[in-house]
Coordinates of C-alpha atoms in Angstrom, one line a residue:
M1 CA 19.4 17.2 34.1
G2 CA 17.9 20.6 34.6
D3 CA 19.9 23.8 34.6
A4 CA 21.6 24.7 37.9
S5 CA 21.0 28.3 39.1
S6 CA 23.9 30.0 40.8
P7 CA 25.4 33.5 41.1
A8 CA 27.8 34.4 38.4
G9 CA 31.2 33.2 39.2
G10 CA 30.0 31.2 42.2
P11 CA 29.4 27.4 42.7
R12 CA 27.0 26.0 40.1
G13 CA 25.1 24.0 42.7
A14 CA 23.1 20.8 42.2
A15 CA 21.2 20.1 39.0
R16 CA 18.0 18.1 39.6
P17 CA 17.8 14.8 37.8
D18 CA 15.6 14.5 34.6
R19 CA 13.1 11.8 35.5
S20 CA 12.3 11.3 31.8
S21 CA 15.9 10.4 31.0
P22 CA 16.8 6.7 30.4
L23 CA 19.8 7.3 32.7
P24 CA 19.0 6.1 36.3
L25 CA 18.5 8.8 38.9
W26 CA 21.5 7.6 40.9
A27 CA 23.8 7.9 37.8
Q28 CA 22.5 11.4 37.1
V29 CA 23.3 12.4 40.7
R30 CA 26.7 10.8 40.4
D31 CA 27.6 12.6 37.2
D32 CA 26.5 15.9 38.5
L33 CA 28.4 15.5 41.7
R34 CA 31.5 14.5 39.7
G35 CA 31.1 17.7 37.7
R36 CA 30.8 19.7 40.9
L37 CA 33.9 18.0 42.3
T38 CA 35.8 18.8 39.0
D39 CA 34.7 22.5 39.3
G40 CA 36.3 22.7 42.8
E41 CA 33.0 23.4 44.5
F42 CA 34.0 21.2 47.4
G43 CA 37.3 20.9 49.2
A44 CA 40.0 23.2 50.6
D45 CA 38.9 26.2 48.6
G46 CA 35.2 25.4 48.5
A47 CA 32.4 24.2 50.7
P48 CA 32.4 21.0 52.7
F49 CA 31.1 17.9 50.9
P50 CA 27.4 17.6 51.6
G51 CA 26.0 14.9 53.8
E52 CA 23.4 12.4 52.7
L53 CA 20.4 14.3 53.9
A54 CA 21.7 17.5 52.3
L55 CA 22.1 15.7 49.0
V56 CA 18.6 14.2 49.3
E57 CA 17.2 17.8 49.6
Q58 CA 19.5 19.2 46.9
Y59 CA 18.6 16.6 44.3
G60 CA 15.0 15.8 45.3
V61 CA 15.7 12.0 45.4
S62 CA 15.6 9.3 47.9
R63 CA 18.3 8.4 50.3
H64 CA 18.8 5.1 48.5
T65 CA 19.5 7.0 45.3
V66 CA 22.0 9.2 47.0
R67 CA 23.8 6.2 48.5
E68 CA 24.0 4.5 45.1
A69 CA 25.6 7.7 43.7
L70 CA 28.1 7.9 46.6
R71 CA 28.9 4.2 46.3
S72 CA 29.8 4.7 42.6
L73 CA 31.9 7.8 43.5
R74 CA 33.6 5.9 46.2
A75 CA 34.5 3.1 43.7
E76 CA 36.1 5.8 41.5
G77 CA 38.2 6.9 44.5
L78 CA 36.6 10.4 44.5
V79 CA 34.8 10.3 47.9
V80 CA 35.0 8.4 51.1
A81 CA 31.5 7.3 52.3
E82 CA 31.6 5.2 55.5
R83 CA 28.8 3.9 57.5
G84 CA 27.9 6.2 60.4
R85 CA 30.1 9.1 59.1
P86 CA 29.3 11.9 56.7
P87 CA 30.7 11.5 53.2
R88 CA 33.9 13.5 52.5
L89 CA 36.4 14.0 49.7
A90 CA 39.0 11.4 49.2
V91 CA 42.5 12.6 49.5
P92 CA 45.7 11.1 48.1
A93 CA 47.5 8.7 50.5
E94 CA 49.4 10.8 53.0
I95 CA 52.4 8.6 53.7
E96 CA 54.6 7.3 50.9
Q97 CA 57.3 4.6 51.3
P98 CA 59.8 3.5 48.7
L99 CA 60.0 -0.2 47.9
G100 CA 63.4 -1.9 48.0
A101 CA 65.0 0.7 50.3
L102 CA 66.0 0.8 53.9
Y103 CA 63.2 3.2 54.8
S104 CA 61.9 4.8 57.9
L105 CA 58.2 5.0 58.7
F106 CA 59.0 7.4 61.5
A107 CA 60.9 9.7 59.1
S108 CA 58.3 9.4 56.3
V109 CA 55.5 10.5 58.5
E110 CA 57.3 13.6 59.6
A111 CA 58.6 14.3 56.1
A112 CA 54.9 14.4 55.1
G113 CA 54.4 17.3 57.6
R114 CA 52.7 15.1 60.1
T115 CA 53.7 14.6 63.7
Q116 CA 54.6 10.9 64.5
R117 CA 53.6 9.5 67.9
S118 CA 53.4 5.9 69.2
V119 CA 51.2 4.3 71.8
V120 CA 53.0 1.4 73.3
R121 CA 50.6 -1.5 73.8
V122 CA 53.2 -4.2 74.7
L123 CA 56.8 -4.1 75.8
D124 CA 58.0 -7.2 77.5
V125 CA 60.2 -10.4 77.2
R126 CA 58.4 -13.6 76.3
A127 CA 58.9 -17.0 74.6
D128 CA 57.3 -17.5 71.2
G129 CA 58.5 -20.5 69.1
V130 CA 57.2 -19.2 65.8
F131 CA 59.0 -15.9 65.9
A132 CA 62.1 -17.4 67.5
A133 CA 62.4 -19.8 64.5
R134 CA 62.0 -16.9 62.1
L135 CA 65.0 -15.3 63.8
G136 CA 67.0 -18.5 63.5
L137 CA 66.8 -19.2 67.3
E138 CA 65.8 -22.1 69.5
E139 CA 62.0 -22.1 70.0
S140 CA 62.5 -21.5 73.8
A141 CA 64.8 -18.5 73.3
P142 CA 63.4 -15.4 75.1
L143 CA 62.3 -12.5 72.8
L144 CA 61.7 -8.9 73.4
H145 CA 58.3 -8.0 72.0
L146 CA 57.2 -4.5 71.2
E147 CA 53.7 -3.6 69.9
R148 CA 52.9 0.0 69.1
L149 CA 49.9 1.8 67.6
R150 CA 51.6 4.3 65.2
L151 CA 49.8 7.7 64.9
A152 CA 50.2 10.5 62.4
D153 CA 48.8 13.8 63.7
D154 CA 47.1 11.7 66.4
E155 CA 45.2 9.7 63.8
P156 CA 45.9 5.9 63.7
L157 CA 48.2 4.9 60.8
A158 CA 49.6 1.5 61.6
V159 CA 49.8 -1.4 64.1
D160 CA 53.5 -2.3 64.5
R161 CA 54.6 -5.6 66.1
V162 CA 58.3 -6.5 66.5
W163 CA 60.3 -9.4 68.0
L164 CA 64.0 -9.3 68.7
P165 CA 66.4 -11.6 70.6
A166 CA 66.1 -10.6 74.2
G167 CA 69.9 -11.2 74.8
L168 CA 70.6 -8.4 72.3
A169 CA 67.6 -6.1 72.8
A170 CA 67.0 -6.2 76.6
P171 CA 68.2 -2.6 77.0
L172 CA 65.2 -1.5 74.9
L173 CA 62.9 -2.3 77.9
H174 CA 63.9 1.0 79.4
A175 CA 63.3 3.1 76.2
D176 CA 60.4 5.5 75.7
F177 CA 59.0 4.8 72.3
T178 CA 56.4 7.6 72.3
H179 CA 58.3 9.7 69.8
T180 CA 61.4 7.8 68.6
S181 CA 62.3 5.0 66.2
L182 CA 63.1 1.5 67.2
Y183 CA 66.3 1.5 65.1
D184 CA 67.6 4.7 66.7
E185 CA 67.1 3.3 70.1
L186 CA 68.6 -0.1 69.1
A187 CA 71.7 1.7 67.9
L188 CA 71.9 4.0 70.9
R189 CA 71.4 1.3 73.5
T190 CA 73.1 -1.7 72.0
G191 CA 75.4 -0.4 69.2
V192 CA 73.6 -2.6 66.6
R193 CA 72.5 -1.1 63.3
L194 CA 70.5 -2.9 60.7
T195 CA 72.2 -3.2 57.3
G196 CA 69.5 -4.9 55.3
G197 CA 66.9 -7.6 55.2
R198 CA 63.9 -9.1 53.4
E199 CA 60.4 -7.6 53.2
V200 CA 57.0 -8.8 51.9
L201 CA 54.1 -6.4 51.3
R202 CA 50.6 -7.7 50.7
A203 CA 47.1 -6.4 50.8
V204 CA 44.9 -7.9 53.6
V205 CA 41.5 -7.6 55.2
P206 CA 42.0 -6.5 58.8
T207 CA 40.3 -8.3 61.6
A208 CA 37.5 -6.5 63.5
A209 CA 39.9 -5.9 66.4
E210 CA 42.5 -4.4 64.0
R211 CA 39.9 -2.2 62.4
R212 CA 39.0 -0.8 65.8
L213 CA 42.7 0.0 66.5
L214 CA 43.2 1.6 63.1
G215 CA 39.9 3.5 63.2
I216 CA 38.7 2.2 59.8
D217 CA 35.5 0.6 58.5
A218 CA 35.1 -2.8 57.0
D219 CA 35.5 -1.5 53.4
V220 CA 38.9 0.0 54.0
A221 CA 41.8 -2.4 53.1
A222 CA 45.2 -2.5 54.7
F223 CA 48.8 -3.4 53.8
A224 CA 50.6 -6.1 55.8
V225 CA 54.4 -5.7 55.8
D226 CA 56.5 -8.5 57.1
R227 CA 60.2 -7.8 57.6
L228 CA 63.2 -9.8 58.6
G229 CA 65.9 -7.2 59.6
L230 CA 69.6 -8.2 59.4
A231 CA 72.8 -6.8 61.0
G232 CA 75.3 -8.2 58.6
D233 CA 74.2 -11.9 58.2
R234 CA 72.6 -12.0 61.7
P235 CA 68.8 -11.8 62.0
V236 CA 67.9 -9.3 64.7
E237 CA 64.3 -8.3 64.0
W238 CA 61.1 -9.9 62.8
R239 CA 58.5 -7.2 62.3
H240 CA 54.8 -7.3 61.2
T241 CA 53.3 -4.0 60.4
L242 CA 49.6 -3.4 59.5
V243 CA 49.2 -0.1 57.7
R244 CA 45.9 1.7 56.7
G245 CA 45.5 1.4 53.0
D246 CA 43.9 4.9 52.8
R247 CA 46.9 6.7 54.3
F248 CA 49.8 4.7 52.8
T249 CA 51.3 4.1 49.4
A250 CA 54.3 2.1 48.2
R251 CA 56.5 3.5 45.4
A252 CA 58.8 1.8 42.9
E253 CA 60.6 3.1 39.9
F254 CA 61.2 1.7 36.4
S255 CA 62.4 2.9 32.9
A256 CA 62.7 1.4 29.5
R257 CA 66.5 1.5 29.6
E258 CA 67.1 0.3 33.2
G259 CA 63.9 -1.8 33.7
Y260 CA 62.2 -2.2 37.1
R261 CA 64.1 -1.0 40.1
L262 CA 63.0 -0.5 43.7
D263 CA 64.1 3.0 44.7
L264 CA 67.7 2.2 44.3
A265 CA 68.5 5.9 44.8
G266 CA 67.4 5.6 48.4
A267 CA 68.9 2.2 49.1
G268 CA 71.7 3.7 51.1
R269 CA 69.6 5.6 53.6
E270 CA 70.0 4.5 57.1
L271 CA 67.2 2.7 58.8
S272 CA 65.4 4.6 61.5
R273 CA 62.1 2.9 61.7

């Protein structure tokens, strides 16, 4: 690629591709952009990442070439390039949860310096044989159902759906879940505190309706977290949470001496999800 001209000590700028090189144009653009990213030309202390048209002008190539370069950088996790939106730098997942611990999504959001807020989509009592059975109840047993869109700094983070025995959880119908956790309200209004449970985390492809709720495009994956919450030996909660994969990470710990362990140091923390 040709030499980039820039003021001494300033950003080096774009280097135009060498059309006589055997390396495809898109790969040359990708490599140069990767170098500019490494040099810190873009980001918090630099300029905003250029849009597609700006890159077309900087490199003197077609929009298709720019898109191929961005697609490769996106595959490396360096940029986020979504249809209908300008490309931007990828950032590490903002919310981290320990595996194998009684954790709090509410607390983890605020521990990351974000403001947690929920939009309640459903709060009612209904019958649902599938979830009643998962709670060890008769299929006709009434359940309290709570569905929330969880926000971090007013940006969608998760869709959270919970079912609890209505005979136990009916006082929650009067709770304001805008800025509080389910478990805090459950303890305050019923005296019940969760002591443990079972949880399964898996990667999923969200439905079109779920993508709209979460504000993500079709190429962004999500985590599905299914939890059975227990108070002693009694099932009191079935929860299905769909979390944006670009804002969430799960953490486990291991060592050569102790082997694989799931955040045992945090296992005693009280639930406040």
